[in-house]
């Protein structure tokens, strides 16, 4: 991973965008299948990916699946910092494994942070005791998620043809199991965080299991919705130069319908129902800040029951789902996402 300097890079090529789109559809697809989708031989596809990954411009990782997101306690934090301390606070918070995303925002607060823990008591201990003691933190407002519809695993660049995308689509796994994640599953999750494409041999060595056991566990964890995979990139180099956080109000009876509908919007990154008066959070990707107002108009026209309580442009992403980013959005290091790291 790139670890020094801010060296400007040009926009990604169309071929690079197709490659990333292919891995957003299926992050663990074989290079043979990826190459077929983008019109390249497998060796060329793998080499291009290595170049993108080694420069921090694109990466794959494992993510919490829908079942785990429902089981976890997730919060969205608005953090006020002491004057001049926002960058230092963001850098400190980025090292916390249970804080998934850290962003600087143009708002009446300085930072927007997404956190997750295996239990509410563990999360409450952190929010009430540890977080207020972080040097530079002045005030914290906490919004508890009651339902997470999406956490940036579904969005994609959408540059591949429907036919190529369909050929790469992930197929349904075996019937779901009621079995819960155990310690070995969590070790496997952690082993995949640095590289979501890690092979079964590498994973078997990391978790002390056979390759066959690893493959079986992976298939089960995906089928049950305990884990998912995602491919992300330095978004500005694909033409997504801005993003925003929107706080919405609507009748509680329409939360589910609205959240599900927003999953189909290409701008949607994270969408969650909240416990407060502002009862839905929506984060969106934008090609430029000028796209915010047309999006808000479209939102109000499509969902007349929705009112926009607040909206904030993201100034900088310091951490994105466990990846520490430079000011250009390139990955410089990995802080593995570990919601089990907090203990009550």
mmCIF file of N, CA and C in Angstrom, residues 82-130:
data_model
loop_
_atom_site.group_PDB
_atom_site.id
_atom_site.type_symbol
_atom_site.label_atom_id
_atom_site.label_comp_id
_atom_site.label_asym_id
_atom_site.label_seq_id
_atom_site.Cartn_x
_atom_site.Cartn_y
_atom_site.Cartn_z
ATOM 1 N N UNK A 82 -12.389 20.294 19.592
ATOM 2 C CA UNK A 82 -11.820 21.573 19.995
ATOM 3 C C UNK A 82 -11.193 22.250 18.784
ATOM 4 N N UNK A 83 -11.100 23.567 18.827
ATOM 5 C CA UNK A 83 -10.586 24.327 17.685
ATOM 6 C C UNK A 83 -9.215 23.806 17.253
ATOM 7 N N UNK A 84 -9.107 23.483 15.980
ATOM 8 C CA UNK A 84 -7.841 23.036 15.420
ATOM 9 C C UNK A 84 -7.489 21.578 15.667
ATOM 10 N N UNK A 85 -8.393 20.828 16.325
ATOM 11 C CA UNK A 85 -8.053 19.451 16.710
ATOM 12 C C UNK A 85 -8.702 18.394 15.830
ATOM 13 N N UNK A 86 -9.488 18.782 14.842
ATOM 14 C CA UNK A 86 -10.276 17.799 14.082
ATOM 15 C C UNK A 86 -9.408 16.759 13.381
ATOM 16 N N UNK A 87 -8.310 17.178 12.794
ATOM 17 C CA UNK A 87 -7.456 16.221 12.072
ATOM 18 C C UNK A 87 -6.834 15.224 13.038
ATOM 19 N N UNK A 88 -6.349 15.715 14.173
ATOM 20 C CA UNK A 88 -5.734 14.817 15.152
ATOM 21 C C UNK A 88 -6.763 13.846 15.737
ATOM 22 N N UNK A 89 -7.971 14.341 16.006
ATOM 23 C CA UNK A 89 -9.023 13.465 16.526
ATOM 24 C C UNK A 89 -9.376 12.399 15.499
ATOM 25 N N UNK A 90 -9.519 12.796 14.248
ATOM 26 C CA UNK A 90 -9.843 11.832 13.194
ATOM 27 C C UNK A 90 -8.764 10.772 13.075
ATOM 28 N N UNK A 91 -7.507 11.184 13.149
ATOM 29 C CA UNK A 91 -6.401 10.220 13.068
ATOM 30 C C UNK A 91 -6.447 9.235 14.234
ATOM 31 N N UNK A 92 -6.789 9.728 15.415
ATOM 32 C CA UNK A 92 -6.881 8.854 16.584
ATOM 33 C C UNK A 92 -8.038 7.872 16.440
ATOM 34 N N UNK A 93 -9.191 8.378 16.044
ATOM 35 C CA UNK A 93 -10.367 7.523 15.912
ATOM 36 C C UNK A 93 -10.193 6.493 14.796
ATOM 37 N N UNK A 94 -9.421 6.833 13.787
ATOM 38 C CA UNK A 94 -9.207 5.900 12.671
ATOM 39 C C UNK A 94 -8.478 4.633 13.109
ATOM 40 N N UNK A 95 -7.788 4.689 14.240
ATOM 41 C CA UNK A 95 -7.058 3.505 14.710
ATOM 42 C C UNK A 95 -7.963 2.541 15.476
ATOM 43 N N UNK A 96 -9.181 2.953 15.795
ATOM 44 C CA UNK A 96 -10.098 2.102 16.564
ATOM 45 C C UNK A 96 -10.751 1.080 15.636
ATOM 46 N N UNK A 97 -10.652 -0.182 15.986
ATOM 47 C CA UNK A 97 -11.151 -1.255 15.112
ATOM 48 C C UNK A 97 -12.668 -1.320 15.054
ATOM 49 N N UNK A 98 -13.356 -0.785 16.060
ATOM 50 C CA UNK A 98 -14.819 -0.819 16.063
ATOM 51 C C UNK A 98 -15.429 0.415 15.408
ATOM 52 N N UNK A 99 -14.599 1.389 15.029
ATOM 53 C CA UNK A 99 -15.072 2.563 14.297
ATOM 54 C C UNK A 99 -14.775 2.317 12.823
ATOM 55 N N UNK A 100 -15.818 2.090 12.063
ATOM 56 C CA UNK A 100 -15.670 1.601 10.700
ATOM 57 C C UNK A 100 -15.261 2.703 9.738
ATOM 58 N N UNK A 101 -15.894 3.866 9.880
ATOM 59 C CA UNK A 101 -15.687 4.968 8.941
ATOM 60 C C UNK A 101 -15.554 6.276 9.710
ATOM 61 N N UNK A 102 -14.618 7.143 9.278
ATOM 62 C CA UNK A 102 -14.394 8.454 9.899
ATOM 63 C C UNK A 102 -14.302 9.495 8.787
ATOM 64 N N UNK A 103 -15.149 10.531 8.863
ATOM 65 C CA UNK A 103 -15.181 11.546 7.824
ATOM 66 C C UNK A 103 -15.225 12.950 8.420
ATOM 67 N N UNK A 104 -14.551 13.887 7.755
ATOM 68 C CA UNK A 104 -14.684 15.312 8.065
ATOM 69 C C UNK A 104 -15.867 15.846 7.255
ATOM 70 N N UNK A 105 -16.745 16.607 7.898
ATOM 71 C CA UNK A 105 -17.934 17.110 7.213
ATOM 72 C C UNK A 105 -18.062 18.617 7.391
ATOM 73 N N UNK A 106 -18.704 19.242 6.414
ATOM 74 C CA UNK A 106 -19.030 20.671 6.492
ATOM 75 C C UNK A 106 -20.383 20.790 7.174
ATOM 76 N N UNK A 107 -20.367 21.013 8.482
ATOM 77 C CA UNK A 107 -21.605 20.984 9.269
ATOM 78 C C UNK A 107 -21.388 21.761 10.555
ATOM 79 N N UNK A 108 -22.377 21.687 11.459
ATOM 80 C CA UNK A 108 -22.216 22.322 12.760
ATOM 81 C C UNK A 108 -21.444 21.412 13.720
ATOM 82 N N UNK A 109 -20.910 20.323 13.199
ATOM 83 C CA UNK A 109 -19.974 19.477 13.935
ATOM 84 C C UNK A 109 -18.835 19.156 12.978
ATOM 85 N N UNK A 110 -17.777 18.543 13.483
ATOM 86 C CA UNK A 110 -16.573 18.361 12.671
ATOM 87 C C UNK A 110 -16.464 16.998 12.001
ATOM 88 N N UNK A 111 -16.873 15.939 12.718
ATOM 89 C CA UNK A 111 -16.652 14.586 12.229
ATOM 90 C C UNK A 111 -17.948 13.783 12.201
ATOM 91 N N UNK A 112 -18.054 12.926 11.217
ATOM 92 C CA UNK A 112 -19.127 11.942 11.118
ATOM 93 C C UNK A 112 -18.467 10.575 11.183
ATOM 94 N N UNK A 113 -18.918 9.741 12.122
ATOM 95 C CA UNK A 113 -18.247 8.467 12.382
ATOM 96 C C UNK A 113 -19.294 7.356 12.459
ATOM 97 N N UNK A 114 -18.956 6.201 11.882
ATOM 98 C CA UNK A 114 -19.810 5.013 11.975
ATOM 99 C C UNK A 114 -19.112 3.993 12.854
ATOM 100 N N UNK A 115 -19.835 3.488 13.874
ATOM 101 C CA UNK A 115 -19.264 2.513 14.789
ATOM 102 C C UNK A 115 -20.149 1.291 14.929
ATOM 103 N N UNK A 116 -19.544 0.174 15.334
ATOM 104 C CA UNK A 116 -20.305 -1.063 15.527
ATOM 105 C C UNK A 116 -19.674 -1.884 16.633
ATOM 106 N N UNK A 117 -20.522 -2.573 17.377
ATOM 107 C CA UNK A 117 -20.044 -3.464 18.442
ATOM 108 C C UNK A 117 -20.991 -4.649 18.536
ATOM 109 N N UNK A 118 -20.490 -5.717 19.139
ATOM 110 C CA UNK A 118 -21.282 -6.938 19.238
ATOM 111 C C UNK A 118 -22.447 -6.797 20.209
ATOM 112 N N UNK A 119 -22.393 -5.815 21.116
ATOM 113 C CA UNK A 119 -23.477 -5.640 22.076
ATOM 114 C C UNK A 119 -23.632 -4.166 22.431
ATOM 115 N N UNK A 120 -24.833 -3.778 22.828
ATOM 116 C CA UNK A 120 -25.056 -2.401 23.235
ATOM 117 C C UNK A 120 -24.312 -2.049 24.517
ATOM 118 N N UNK A 121 -24.256 -2.938 25.545
ATOM 119 C CA UNK A 121 -23.479 -2.587 26.732
ATOM 120 C C UNK A 121 -22.024 -2.269 26.412
ATOM 121 N N UNK A 122 -21.404 -3.045 25.519
ATOM 122 C CA UNK A 122 -20.008 -2.783 25.153
ATOM 123 C C UNK A 122 -19.881 -1.445 24.434
ATOM 124 N N UNK A 123 -20.805 -1.174 23.536
ATOM 125 C CA UNK A 123 -20.770 0.090 22.802
ATOM 126 C C UNK A 123 -21.033 1.260 23.740
ATOM 127 N N UNK A 124 -21.979 1.103 24.653
ATOM 128 C CA UNK A 124 -22.292 2.175 25.597
ATOM 129 C C UNK A 124 -21.092 2.501 26.476
ATOM 130 N N UNK A 125 -20.373 1.489 26.923
ATOM 131 C CA UNK A 125 -19.176 1.744 27.734
ATOM 132 C C UNK A 125 -18.189 2.625 26.987
ATOM 133 N N UNK A 126 -18.003 2.322 25.707
ATOM 134 C CA UNK A 126 -17.064 3.114 24.912
ATOM 135 C C UNK A 126 -17.572 4.551 24.739
ATOM 136 N N UNK A 127 -18.856 4.696 24.399
ATOM 137 C CA UNK A 127 -19.402 6.024 24.125
ATOM 138 C C UNK A 127 -19.463 6.901 25.371
ATOM 139 N N UNK A 128 -19.724 6.292 26.511
ATOM 140 C CA UNK A 128 -19.894 7.066 27.740
ATOM 141 C C UNK A 128 -18.589 7.291 28.491
ATOM 142 N N UNK A 129 -17.622 6.413 28.275
ATOM 143 C CA UNK A 129 -16.393 6.486 29.073
ATOM 144 C C UNK A 129 -15.155 6.815 28.253
ATOM 145 N N UNK A 130 -14.913 6.054 27.199
ATOM 146 C CA UNK A 130 -13.650 6.181 26.458
ATOM 147 C C UNK A 130 -13.655 7.318 25.444
#
